[in-house]
Short mmCIF file of C-alpha atoms in Angstrom, two decimals:
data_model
loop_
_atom_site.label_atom_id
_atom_site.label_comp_id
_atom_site.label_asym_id
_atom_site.label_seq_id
_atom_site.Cartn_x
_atom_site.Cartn_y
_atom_site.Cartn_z
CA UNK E 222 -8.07 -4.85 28.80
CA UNK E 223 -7.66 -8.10 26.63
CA UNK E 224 -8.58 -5.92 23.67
CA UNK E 225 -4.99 -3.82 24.39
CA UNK E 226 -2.84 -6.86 25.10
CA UNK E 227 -4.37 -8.26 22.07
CA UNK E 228 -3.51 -5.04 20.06
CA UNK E 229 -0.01 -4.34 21.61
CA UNK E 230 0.69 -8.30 20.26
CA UNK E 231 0.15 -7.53 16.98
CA UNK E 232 1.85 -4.54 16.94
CA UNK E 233 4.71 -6.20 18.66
CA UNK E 234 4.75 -8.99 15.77
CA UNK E 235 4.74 -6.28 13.12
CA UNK E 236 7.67 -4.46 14.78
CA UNK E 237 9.49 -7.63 14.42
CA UNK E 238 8.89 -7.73 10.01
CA UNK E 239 11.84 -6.72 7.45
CA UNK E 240 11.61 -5.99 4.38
CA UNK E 241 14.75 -6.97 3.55
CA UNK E 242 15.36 -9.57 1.26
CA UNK E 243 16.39 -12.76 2.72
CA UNK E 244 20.26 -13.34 2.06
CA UNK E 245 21.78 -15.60 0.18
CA UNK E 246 25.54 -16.41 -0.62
CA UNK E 247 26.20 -15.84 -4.71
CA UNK E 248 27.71 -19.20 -6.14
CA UNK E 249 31.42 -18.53 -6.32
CA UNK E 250 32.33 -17.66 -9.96
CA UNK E 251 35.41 -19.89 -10.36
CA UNK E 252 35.85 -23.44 -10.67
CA UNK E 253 35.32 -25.97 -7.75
CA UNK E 254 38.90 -26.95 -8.22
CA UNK E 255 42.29 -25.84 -8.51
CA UNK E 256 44.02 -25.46 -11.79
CA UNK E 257 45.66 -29.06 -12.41
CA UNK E 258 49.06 -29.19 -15.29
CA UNK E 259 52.76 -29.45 -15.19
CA UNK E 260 53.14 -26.32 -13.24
CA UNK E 261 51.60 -27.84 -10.49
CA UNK E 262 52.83 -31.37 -10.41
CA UNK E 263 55.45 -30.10 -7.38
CA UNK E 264 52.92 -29.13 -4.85
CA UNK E 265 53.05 -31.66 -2.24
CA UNK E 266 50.03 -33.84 -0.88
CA UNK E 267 48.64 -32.54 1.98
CA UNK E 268 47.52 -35.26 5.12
CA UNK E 269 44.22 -35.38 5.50
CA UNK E 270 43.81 -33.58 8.84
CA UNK E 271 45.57 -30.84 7.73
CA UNK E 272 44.88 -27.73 9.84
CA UNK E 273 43.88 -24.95 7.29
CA UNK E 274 46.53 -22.02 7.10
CA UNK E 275 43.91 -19.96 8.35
CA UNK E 276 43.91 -21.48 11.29
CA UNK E 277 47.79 -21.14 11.61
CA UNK E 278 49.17 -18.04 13.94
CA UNK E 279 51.82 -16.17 12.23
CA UNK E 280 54.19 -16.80 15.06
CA UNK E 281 53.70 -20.85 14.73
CA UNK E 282 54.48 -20.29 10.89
CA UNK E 283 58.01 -18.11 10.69
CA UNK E 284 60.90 -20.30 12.83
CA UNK E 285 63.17 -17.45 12.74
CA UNK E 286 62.88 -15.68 16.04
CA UNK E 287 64.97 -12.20 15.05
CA UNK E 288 62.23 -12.42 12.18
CA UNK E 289 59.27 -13.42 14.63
CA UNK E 290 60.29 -9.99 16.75
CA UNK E 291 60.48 -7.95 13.90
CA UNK E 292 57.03 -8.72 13.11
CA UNK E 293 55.98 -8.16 16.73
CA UNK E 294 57.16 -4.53 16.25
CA UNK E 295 55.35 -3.70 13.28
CA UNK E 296 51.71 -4.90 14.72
CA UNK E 297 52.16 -2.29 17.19
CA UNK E 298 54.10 0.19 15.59
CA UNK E 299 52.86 0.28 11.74
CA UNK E 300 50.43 3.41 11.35
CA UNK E 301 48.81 1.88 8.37
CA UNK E 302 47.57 -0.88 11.07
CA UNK E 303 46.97 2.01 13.68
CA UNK E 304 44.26 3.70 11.10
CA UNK E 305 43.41 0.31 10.59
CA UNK E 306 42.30 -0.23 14.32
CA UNK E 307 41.17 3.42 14.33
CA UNK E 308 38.88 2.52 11.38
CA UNK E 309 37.14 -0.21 13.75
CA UNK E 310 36.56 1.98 16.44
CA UNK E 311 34.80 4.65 14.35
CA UNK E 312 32.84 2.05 12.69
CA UNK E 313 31.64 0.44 16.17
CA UNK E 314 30.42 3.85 17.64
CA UNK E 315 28.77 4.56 14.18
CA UNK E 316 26.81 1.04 14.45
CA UNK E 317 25.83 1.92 18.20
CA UNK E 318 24.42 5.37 16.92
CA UNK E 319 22.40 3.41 14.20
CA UNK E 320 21.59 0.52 16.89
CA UNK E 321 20.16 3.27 19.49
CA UNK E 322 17.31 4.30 17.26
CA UNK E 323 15.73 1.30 17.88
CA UNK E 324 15.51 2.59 21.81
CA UNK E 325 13.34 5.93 22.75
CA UNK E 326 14.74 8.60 24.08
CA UNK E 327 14.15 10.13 27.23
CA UNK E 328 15.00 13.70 28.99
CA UNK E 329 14.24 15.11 32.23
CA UNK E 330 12.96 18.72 31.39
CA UNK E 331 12.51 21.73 34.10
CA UNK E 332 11.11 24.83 32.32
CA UNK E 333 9.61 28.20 33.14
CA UNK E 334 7.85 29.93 30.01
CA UNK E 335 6.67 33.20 30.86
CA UNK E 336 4.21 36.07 28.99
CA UNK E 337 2.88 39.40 29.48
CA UNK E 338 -0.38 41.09 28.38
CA UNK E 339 -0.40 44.57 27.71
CA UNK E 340 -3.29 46.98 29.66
CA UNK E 341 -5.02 47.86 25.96
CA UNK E 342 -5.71 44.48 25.37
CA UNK E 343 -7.11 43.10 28.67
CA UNK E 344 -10.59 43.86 29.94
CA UNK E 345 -9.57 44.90 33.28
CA UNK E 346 -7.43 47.50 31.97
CA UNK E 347 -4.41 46.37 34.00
CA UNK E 348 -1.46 44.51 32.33
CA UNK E 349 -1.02 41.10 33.09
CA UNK E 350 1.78 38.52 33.73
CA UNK E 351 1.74 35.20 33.29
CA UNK E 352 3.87 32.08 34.42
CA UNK E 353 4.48 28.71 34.02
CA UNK E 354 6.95 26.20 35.04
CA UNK E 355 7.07 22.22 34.04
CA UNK E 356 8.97 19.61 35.24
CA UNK E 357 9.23 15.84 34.08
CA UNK E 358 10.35 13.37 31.73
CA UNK E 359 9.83 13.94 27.61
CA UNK E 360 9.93 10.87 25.09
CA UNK E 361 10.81 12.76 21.79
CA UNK E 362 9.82 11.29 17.90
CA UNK E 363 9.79 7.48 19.27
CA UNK E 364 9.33 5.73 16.08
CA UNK E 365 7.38 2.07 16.10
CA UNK E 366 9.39 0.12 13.36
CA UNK E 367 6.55 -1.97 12.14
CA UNK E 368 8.38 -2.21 8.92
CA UNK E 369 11.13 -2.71 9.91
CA UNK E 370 13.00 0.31 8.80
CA UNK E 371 15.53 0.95 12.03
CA UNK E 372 16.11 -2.68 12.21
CA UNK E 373 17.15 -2.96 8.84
CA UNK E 374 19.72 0.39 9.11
CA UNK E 375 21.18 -1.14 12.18
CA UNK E 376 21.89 -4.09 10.57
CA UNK E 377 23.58 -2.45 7.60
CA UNK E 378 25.51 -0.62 9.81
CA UNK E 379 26.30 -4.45 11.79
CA UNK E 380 28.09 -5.22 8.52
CA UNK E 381 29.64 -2.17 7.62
CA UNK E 382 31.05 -2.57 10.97
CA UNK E 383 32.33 -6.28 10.76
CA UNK E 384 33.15 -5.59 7.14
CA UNK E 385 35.99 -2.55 8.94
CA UNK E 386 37.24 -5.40 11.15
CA UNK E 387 37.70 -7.89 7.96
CA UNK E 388 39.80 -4.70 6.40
CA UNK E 389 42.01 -4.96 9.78
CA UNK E 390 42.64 -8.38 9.08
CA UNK E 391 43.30 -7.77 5.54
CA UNK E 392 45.79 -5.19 6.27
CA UNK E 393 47.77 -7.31 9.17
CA UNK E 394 47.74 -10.39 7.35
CA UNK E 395 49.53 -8.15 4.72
CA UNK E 396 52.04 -6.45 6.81
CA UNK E 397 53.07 -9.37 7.96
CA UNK E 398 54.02 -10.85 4.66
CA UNK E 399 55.50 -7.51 3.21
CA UNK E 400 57.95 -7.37 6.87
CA UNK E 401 58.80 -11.10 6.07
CA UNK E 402 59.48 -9.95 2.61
CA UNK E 403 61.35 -7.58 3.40
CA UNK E 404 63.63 -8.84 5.77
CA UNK E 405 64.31 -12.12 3.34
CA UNK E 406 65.05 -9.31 0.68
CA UNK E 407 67.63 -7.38 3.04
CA UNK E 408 69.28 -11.35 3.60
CA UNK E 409 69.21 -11.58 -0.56
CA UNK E 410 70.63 -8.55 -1.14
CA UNK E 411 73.23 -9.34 2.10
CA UNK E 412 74.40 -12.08 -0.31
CA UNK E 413 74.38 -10.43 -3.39
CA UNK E 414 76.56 -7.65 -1.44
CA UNK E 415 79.07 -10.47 -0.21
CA UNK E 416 79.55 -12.08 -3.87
CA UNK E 417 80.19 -8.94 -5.16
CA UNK E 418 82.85 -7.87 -2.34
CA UNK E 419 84.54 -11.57 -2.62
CA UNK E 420 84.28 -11.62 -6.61
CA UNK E 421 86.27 -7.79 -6.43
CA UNK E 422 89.04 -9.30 -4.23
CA UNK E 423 89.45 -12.09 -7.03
CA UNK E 424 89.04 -10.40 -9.38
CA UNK E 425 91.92 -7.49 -7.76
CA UNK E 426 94.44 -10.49 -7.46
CA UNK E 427 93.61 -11.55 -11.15
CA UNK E 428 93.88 -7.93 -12.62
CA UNK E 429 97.04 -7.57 -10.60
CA UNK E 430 98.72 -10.70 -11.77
CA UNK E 431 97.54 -9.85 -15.32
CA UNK E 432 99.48 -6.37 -15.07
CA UNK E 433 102.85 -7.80 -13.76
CA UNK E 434 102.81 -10.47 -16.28
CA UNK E 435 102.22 -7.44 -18.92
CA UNK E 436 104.91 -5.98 -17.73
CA UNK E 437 107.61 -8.66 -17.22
CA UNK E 438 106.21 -8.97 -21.37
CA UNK E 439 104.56 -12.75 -20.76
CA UNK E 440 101.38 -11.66 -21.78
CA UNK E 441 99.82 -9.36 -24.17
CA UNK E 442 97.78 -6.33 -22.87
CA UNK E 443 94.43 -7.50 -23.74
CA UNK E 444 94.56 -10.30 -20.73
CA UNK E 445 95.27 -7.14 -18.44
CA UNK E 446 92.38 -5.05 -20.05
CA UNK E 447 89.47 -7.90 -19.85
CA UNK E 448 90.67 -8.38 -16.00
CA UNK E 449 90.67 -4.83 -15.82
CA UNK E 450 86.79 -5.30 -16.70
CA UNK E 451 86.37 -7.55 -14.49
CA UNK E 452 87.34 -5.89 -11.71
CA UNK E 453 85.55 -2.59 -12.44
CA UNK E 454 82.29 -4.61 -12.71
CA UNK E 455 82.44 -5.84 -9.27
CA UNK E 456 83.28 -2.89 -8.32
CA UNK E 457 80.69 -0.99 -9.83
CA UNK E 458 78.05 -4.21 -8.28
CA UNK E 459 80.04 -3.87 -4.61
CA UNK E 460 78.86 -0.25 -4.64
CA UNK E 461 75.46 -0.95 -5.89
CA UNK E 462 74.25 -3.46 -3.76
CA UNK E 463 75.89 -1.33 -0.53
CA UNK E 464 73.49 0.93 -1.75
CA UNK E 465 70.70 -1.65 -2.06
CA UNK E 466 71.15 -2.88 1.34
CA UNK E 467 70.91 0.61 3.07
CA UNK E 468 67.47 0.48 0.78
CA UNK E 469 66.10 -2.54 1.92
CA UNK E 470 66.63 -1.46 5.58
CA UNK E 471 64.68 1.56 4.99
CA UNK E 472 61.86 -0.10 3.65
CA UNK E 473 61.79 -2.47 6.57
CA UNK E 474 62.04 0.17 9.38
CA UNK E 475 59.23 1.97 7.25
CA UNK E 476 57.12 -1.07 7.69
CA UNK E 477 57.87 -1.40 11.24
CA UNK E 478 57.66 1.59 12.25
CA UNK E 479 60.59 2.58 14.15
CA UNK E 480 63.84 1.67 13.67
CA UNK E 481 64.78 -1.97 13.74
CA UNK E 482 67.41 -2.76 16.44
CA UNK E 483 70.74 -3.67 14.95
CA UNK E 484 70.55 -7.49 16.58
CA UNK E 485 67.34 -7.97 14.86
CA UNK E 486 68.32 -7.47 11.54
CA UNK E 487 69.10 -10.84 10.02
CA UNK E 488 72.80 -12.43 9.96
CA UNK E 489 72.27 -15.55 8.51
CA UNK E 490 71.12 -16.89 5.02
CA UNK E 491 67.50 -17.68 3.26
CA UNK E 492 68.44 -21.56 4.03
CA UNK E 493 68.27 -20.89 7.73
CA UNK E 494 65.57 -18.29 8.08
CA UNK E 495 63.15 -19.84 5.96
CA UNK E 496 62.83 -23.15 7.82
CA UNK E 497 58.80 -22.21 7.44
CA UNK E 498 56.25 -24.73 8.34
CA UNK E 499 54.54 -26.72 5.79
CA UNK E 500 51.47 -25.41 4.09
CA UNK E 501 48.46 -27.63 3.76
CA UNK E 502 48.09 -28.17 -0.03
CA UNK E 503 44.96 -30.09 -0.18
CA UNK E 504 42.89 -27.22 0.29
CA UNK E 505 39.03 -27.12 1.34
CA UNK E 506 36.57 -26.18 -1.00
CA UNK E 507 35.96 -23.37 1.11
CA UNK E 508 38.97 -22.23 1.71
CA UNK E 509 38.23 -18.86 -0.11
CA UNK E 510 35.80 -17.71 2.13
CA UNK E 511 38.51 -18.06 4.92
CA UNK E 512 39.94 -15.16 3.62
CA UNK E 513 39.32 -11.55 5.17
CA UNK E 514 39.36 -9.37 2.04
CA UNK E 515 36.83 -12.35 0.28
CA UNK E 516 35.05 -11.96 3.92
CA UNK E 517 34.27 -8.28 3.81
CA UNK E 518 32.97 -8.37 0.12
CA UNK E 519 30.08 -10.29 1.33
CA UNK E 520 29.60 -7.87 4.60
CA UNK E 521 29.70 -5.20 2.36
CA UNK E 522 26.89 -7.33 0.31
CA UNK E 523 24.25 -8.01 3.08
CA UNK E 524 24.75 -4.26 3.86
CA UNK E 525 23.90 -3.40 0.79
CA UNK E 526 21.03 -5.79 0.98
CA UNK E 527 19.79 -4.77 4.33
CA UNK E 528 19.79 -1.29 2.60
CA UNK E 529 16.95 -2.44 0.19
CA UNK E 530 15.18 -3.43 3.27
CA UNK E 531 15.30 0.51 4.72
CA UNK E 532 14.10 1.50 1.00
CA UNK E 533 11.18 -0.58 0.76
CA UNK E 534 10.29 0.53 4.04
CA UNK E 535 9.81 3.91 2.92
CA UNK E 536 6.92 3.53 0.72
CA UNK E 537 4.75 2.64 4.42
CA UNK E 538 3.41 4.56 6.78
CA UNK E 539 5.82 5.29 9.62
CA UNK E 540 4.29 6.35 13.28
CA UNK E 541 6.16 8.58 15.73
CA UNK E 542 5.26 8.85 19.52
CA UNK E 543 6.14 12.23 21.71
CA UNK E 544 4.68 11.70 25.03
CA UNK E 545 5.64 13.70 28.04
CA UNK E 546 4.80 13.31 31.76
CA UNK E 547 5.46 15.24 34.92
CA UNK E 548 3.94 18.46 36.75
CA UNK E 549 2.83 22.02 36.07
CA UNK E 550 2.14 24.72 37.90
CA UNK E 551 2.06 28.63 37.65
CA UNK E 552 4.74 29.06 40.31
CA UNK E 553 7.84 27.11 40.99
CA UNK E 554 7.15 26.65 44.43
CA UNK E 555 3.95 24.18 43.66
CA UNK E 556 5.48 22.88 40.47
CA UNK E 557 5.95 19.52 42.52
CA UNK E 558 3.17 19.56 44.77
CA UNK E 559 0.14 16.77 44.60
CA UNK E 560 -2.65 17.69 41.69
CA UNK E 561 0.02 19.49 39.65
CA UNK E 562 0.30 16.42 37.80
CA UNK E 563 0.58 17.22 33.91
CA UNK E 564 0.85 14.83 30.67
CA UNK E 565 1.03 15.00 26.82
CA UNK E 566 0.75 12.36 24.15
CA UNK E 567 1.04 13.00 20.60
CA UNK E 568 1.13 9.92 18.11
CA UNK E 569 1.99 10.95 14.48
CA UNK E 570 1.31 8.99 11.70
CA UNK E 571 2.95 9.69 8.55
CA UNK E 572 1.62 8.35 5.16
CA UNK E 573 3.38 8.76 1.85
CA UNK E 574 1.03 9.67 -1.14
CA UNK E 575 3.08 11.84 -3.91
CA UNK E 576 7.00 12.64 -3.40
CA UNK E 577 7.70 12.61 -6.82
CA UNK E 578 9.04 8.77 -7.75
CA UNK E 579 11.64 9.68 -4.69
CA UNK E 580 10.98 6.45 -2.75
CA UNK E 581 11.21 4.30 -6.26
CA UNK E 582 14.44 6.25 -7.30
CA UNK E 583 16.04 5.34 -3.73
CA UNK E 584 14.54 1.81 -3.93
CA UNK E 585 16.35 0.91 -7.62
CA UNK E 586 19.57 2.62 -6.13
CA UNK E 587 19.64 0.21 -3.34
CA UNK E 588 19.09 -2.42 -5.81
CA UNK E 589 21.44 -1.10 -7.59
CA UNK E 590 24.41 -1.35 -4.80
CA UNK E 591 23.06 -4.74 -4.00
CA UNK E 592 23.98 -5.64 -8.18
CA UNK E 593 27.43 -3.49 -7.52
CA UNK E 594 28.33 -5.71 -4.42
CA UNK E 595 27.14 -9.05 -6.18
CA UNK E 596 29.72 -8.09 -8.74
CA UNK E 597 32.45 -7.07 -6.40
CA UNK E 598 32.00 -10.05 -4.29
CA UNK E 599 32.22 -12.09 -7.43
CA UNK E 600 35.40 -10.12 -8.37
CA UNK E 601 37.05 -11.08 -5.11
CA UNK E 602 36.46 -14.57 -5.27
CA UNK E 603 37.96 -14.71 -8.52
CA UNK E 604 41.06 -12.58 -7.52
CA UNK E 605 41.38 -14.80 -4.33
CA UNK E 606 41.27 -18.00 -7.13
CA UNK E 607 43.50 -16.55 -9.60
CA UNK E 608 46.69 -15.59 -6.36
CA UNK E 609 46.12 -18.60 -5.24
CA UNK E 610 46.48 -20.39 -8.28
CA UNK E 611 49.60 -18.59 -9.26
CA UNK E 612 51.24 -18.83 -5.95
CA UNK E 613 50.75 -22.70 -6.30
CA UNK E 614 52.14 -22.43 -9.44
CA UNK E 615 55.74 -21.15 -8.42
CA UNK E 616 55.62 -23.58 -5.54
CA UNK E 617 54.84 -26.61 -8.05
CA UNK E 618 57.90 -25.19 -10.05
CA UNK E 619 60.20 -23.45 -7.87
CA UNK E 620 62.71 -26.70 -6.59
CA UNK E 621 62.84 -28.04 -9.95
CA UNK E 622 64.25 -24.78 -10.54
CA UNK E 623 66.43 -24.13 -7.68
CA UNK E 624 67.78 -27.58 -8.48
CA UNK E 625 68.98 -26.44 -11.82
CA UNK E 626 70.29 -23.55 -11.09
CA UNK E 627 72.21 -25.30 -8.26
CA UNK E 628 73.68 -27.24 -10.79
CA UNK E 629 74.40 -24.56 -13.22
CA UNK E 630 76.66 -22.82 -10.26
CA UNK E 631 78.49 -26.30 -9.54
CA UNK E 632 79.00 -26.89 -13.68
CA UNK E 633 80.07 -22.99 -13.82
CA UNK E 634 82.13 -23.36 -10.88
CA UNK E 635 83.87 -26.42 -12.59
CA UNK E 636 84.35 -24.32 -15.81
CA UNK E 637 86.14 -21.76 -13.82
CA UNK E 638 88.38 -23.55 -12.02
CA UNK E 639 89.87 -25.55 -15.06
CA UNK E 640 90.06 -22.47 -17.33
CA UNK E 641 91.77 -20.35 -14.27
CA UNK E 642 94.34 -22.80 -13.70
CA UNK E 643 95.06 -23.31 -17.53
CA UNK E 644 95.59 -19.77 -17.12
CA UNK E 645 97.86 -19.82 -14.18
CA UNK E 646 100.23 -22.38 -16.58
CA UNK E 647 100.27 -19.93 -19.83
CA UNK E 648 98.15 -23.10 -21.73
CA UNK E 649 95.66 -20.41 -22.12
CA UNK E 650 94.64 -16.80 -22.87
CA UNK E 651 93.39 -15.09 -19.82
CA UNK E 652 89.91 -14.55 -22.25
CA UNK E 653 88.32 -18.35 -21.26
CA UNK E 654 88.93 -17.94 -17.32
CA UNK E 655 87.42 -14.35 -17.50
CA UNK E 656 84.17 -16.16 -19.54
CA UNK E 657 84.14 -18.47 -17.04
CA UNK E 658 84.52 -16.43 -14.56
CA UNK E 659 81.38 -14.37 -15.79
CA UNK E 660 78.95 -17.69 -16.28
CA UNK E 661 79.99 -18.30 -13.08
CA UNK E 662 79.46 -15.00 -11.22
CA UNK E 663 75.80 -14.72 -12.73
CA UNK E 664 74.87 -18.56 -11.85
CA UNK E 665 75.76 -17.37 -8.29
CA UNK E 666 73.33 -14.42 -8.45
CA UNK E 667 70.80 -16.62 -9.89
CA UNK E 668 71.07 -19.32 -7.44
CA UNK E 669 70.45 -16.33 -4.83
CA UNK E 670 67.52 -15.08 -6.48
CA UNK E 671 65.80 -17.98 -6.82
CA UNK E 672 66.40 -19.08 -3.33
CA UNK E 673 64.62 -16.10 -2.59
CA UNK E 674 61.57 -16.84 -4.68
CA UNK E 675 61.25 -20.00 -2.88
CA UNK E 676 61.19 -18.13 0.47
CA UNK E 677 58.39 -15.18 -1.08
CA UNK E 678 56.59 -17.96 -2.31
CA UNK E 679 56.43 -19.77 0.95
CA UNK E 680 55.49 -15.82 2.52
CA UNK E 681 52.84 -15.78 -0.63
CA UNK E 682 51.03 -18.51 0.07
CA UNK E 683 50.58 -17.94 3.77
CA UNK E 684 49.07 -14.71 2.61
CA UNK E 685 46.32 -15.45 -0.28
CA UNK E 686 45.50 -18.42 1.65
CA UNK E 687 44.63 -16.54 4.48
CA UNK E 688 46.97 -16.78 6.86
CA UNK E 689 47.45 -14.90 10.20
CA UNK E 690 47.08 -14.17 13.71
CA UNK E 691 43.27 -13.67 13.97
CA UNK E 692 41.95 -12.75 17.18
CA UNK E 693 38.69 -13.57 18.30
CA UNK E 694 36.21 -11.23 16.64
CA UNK E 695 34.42 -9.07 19.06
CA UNK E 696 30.55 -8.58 18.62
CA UNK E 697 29.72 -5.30 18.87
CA UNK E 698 26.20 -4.42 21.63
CA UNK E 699 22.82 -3.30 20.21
#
């Protein structure tokens, strides 16, 4: 007896063994600090007990509530988030096939297997039947992972299956900046749509002032012509960005979902839907590895290296147990009755000797994948880094910019105004207001566009830095 507990230990402390190797984190393959220059000299200090954007839920980040509901609508109407959640389930029922190998598996069995011996081949002359019937439970191909072979597969199929739930996060911290883009897009091109319907009206009351002073002979037909250009430009831009707005709302109801209700789609302009909270700038060393897409690179690496584990594994013996136990009997009436009792046990040991350099082959393709996933881990580190970095980039330039521009619009605006009333006297050709009027027209659109940027950017950096509503992560059971 102490011989078989001594013996079951042992084999109990080789079925705990991997062969795996043990896992370790690459180095990140970028610099331990953010790129430092004039382009970033804009990017305010963060306080020291910043929370990380992270840690920041969507809905504590946007202030707009039209633009808070509109995002509500697309987490639970977007498909490409529905296959995304669809993806997780699969992935969880495919870990608890790969997890149930490490249990045996047991039927109840009731069968009745039945022969008959023809007359020319018994002695007696006579043929004869014969019956039996068994009842009980079977164990089938039990295999003991003393090297850790199952344990190994389940675990590669652990990460594959938190590596599916990083992709979800991936994928809804992206729709939610794309249906923030979007809806700041449909407010820029709003804009754009009103300057060009209030630039036509001036520019109608300019072309029609030109034509009666043409006729009445006070001016000479060019002045009418260049207003006449004018006003078929706007035109031409009125009709474009009508177009352009019907667009945008497309895209957004395509990104939602379903269609957008009319009181949700935005009214007001980027200066009051952007009011976004501040993003901590004085960012973590580890911020990176906050990020979902930077997250399932590595699961997809320690499932490739728990695959190395289930190749080495192959190159020992494996042992399989089919055991049965129950009753037997050669009629059904005394298949349960006492000394019908009937048992099987058939241990299999399997040792490889020649297959032909499979098992190497398979072992250097595992270590193979591991390599691949090294380098795609690597990869997403550095593509984490380098949006990042150029996200911080437009933020470090963007209000020196939007200050310029804001005073190019008040300088053009100025321009205009003196020129158009010189015009309105007769001290001047009709060909300075309408330059004026152009300069002035496109500073507009530019101020627009890069009010814009600054709210993308402000969208941007939520999203490479890992923003989003992140839900606790459920563990999936062995």
């Amino acid at each position: 007896m102490k011989k078989s507990l001594i013996t079951m230990a042992a084999l109990a402390m080789l079925a705990g063994c991997s062969l795996a190797p043990v896992y370790e984190r690459p180095a990140q393959a970028v610099t331990p600090a953010w790129p430092t220059g004039d382009a970033y000299k804009g990017v305010p200090a963060a306080a020291a007990d910043a929370k990380p954007v992270s840690q920041i839920q969507w809905r504590d980040y946007f202030s707009d509530e039209k633009l808070r509901k509109v995002i509500e609508l697309a987490l639970a109407n977007n498909r490409d988030l529905r296959v995304s959640a669809l993806n997780i389930e699969k992935a969880k029922a495919q870990y608890s096939i790969d997890t149930a190998a490490l249990l045996p598996k047991l039927s109840a069995n009731v069968n009745q297997s039945a022969s008959r011996t023809p007359s020319n081949m018994t002695g007696t002359g006579d043929a004869k039947l014969n019956r039996q019937y068994n009842g009980g439970l079977v164990m089938s191909s039990y295999e003991l992972d003393f090297f850790g072979k199952v344990r190994s597969q389940s675990e590669a199929g652990l990460q594959s299956y938190l590596g599916t739930e990083e992709a979800r996060r991936t994928q809804q911290i992206t729709l939610v900046s794309e249906v923030a883009n979007a809806y700041l897009t449909l407010i820029a091109d709003q804009q754009r749509l009103k300057l060009a319907q209030e630039t036509l009206k001036s520019q109608q009351t300019s072309y029609y002032l030109s034509k009666k002073r043409f006729a009445s002979g006070l001016v000479a037909g060019t002045d009418m012509y260049d207003a006449q250009t004018t006003l078929e430009s706007a035109r031409n831009d009125a009709a474009v960005y009508t177009a352009q707005v019907a667009l945008d709302q497309n895209a957004l109801t395509l990104l939602v979902g379903s269609a957008v209700p009319e009181e949700l789609l935005p009214t007001g302009d980027l200066n009051e839907v952007t009011q976004l909270a501040a993003i901590p700038a004085g960012l973590p060393s580890d911020l990176l590895q906050s990020r979902p897409d930077v997250q399932e690179a590595e699961r997809a690496l320690r499932a490739a290296n728990a695959n190395i584990g289930v190749a080495r594994a192959a190159f020992f013996p494996s042992i399989s147990l089919t055991a049965s136990g129950g009753s037997a009997s050669t009629t059904l009436s005394g298949l349960f009755k006492a000394g019908s009792s009937a048992w099987s046990f058939v241990p299999q040991i399997n040792l490889p000797i020649f297959d032909g350099g499979v098992n190497r082959a398979n072992l250097n393709i595992a270590k193979a994948n591991r390599d691949i996933s090294v380098a795609q881990y690597e990869k997403a580190v550095q593509t984490a880094f380098r949006e990042v970095a150029d996200a911080l980039a437009t933020r470090g330039t963007v209000d020196e910019r939007l200050s310029s521009q804001q005073a190019l619009v008040n300088a053009a605006q100025k321009s205009y105004t003196i020129n158009e009333a010189r015009y309105q006297k007769g001290a001047d050709s009709y060909l300075n207001a309408l330059v004026s009027q152009r300069a002035l027209y496109s500073a507009q659109q530019g101020l627009i566009t890069t009010r814009l940027a600054k709210s993308s950017n402000a969208v941007t950096l939520y999203k490479v830095l890992g923003g989003g509503w992140q839900p606790e992560l459920p563990q999936p059971r062995g």
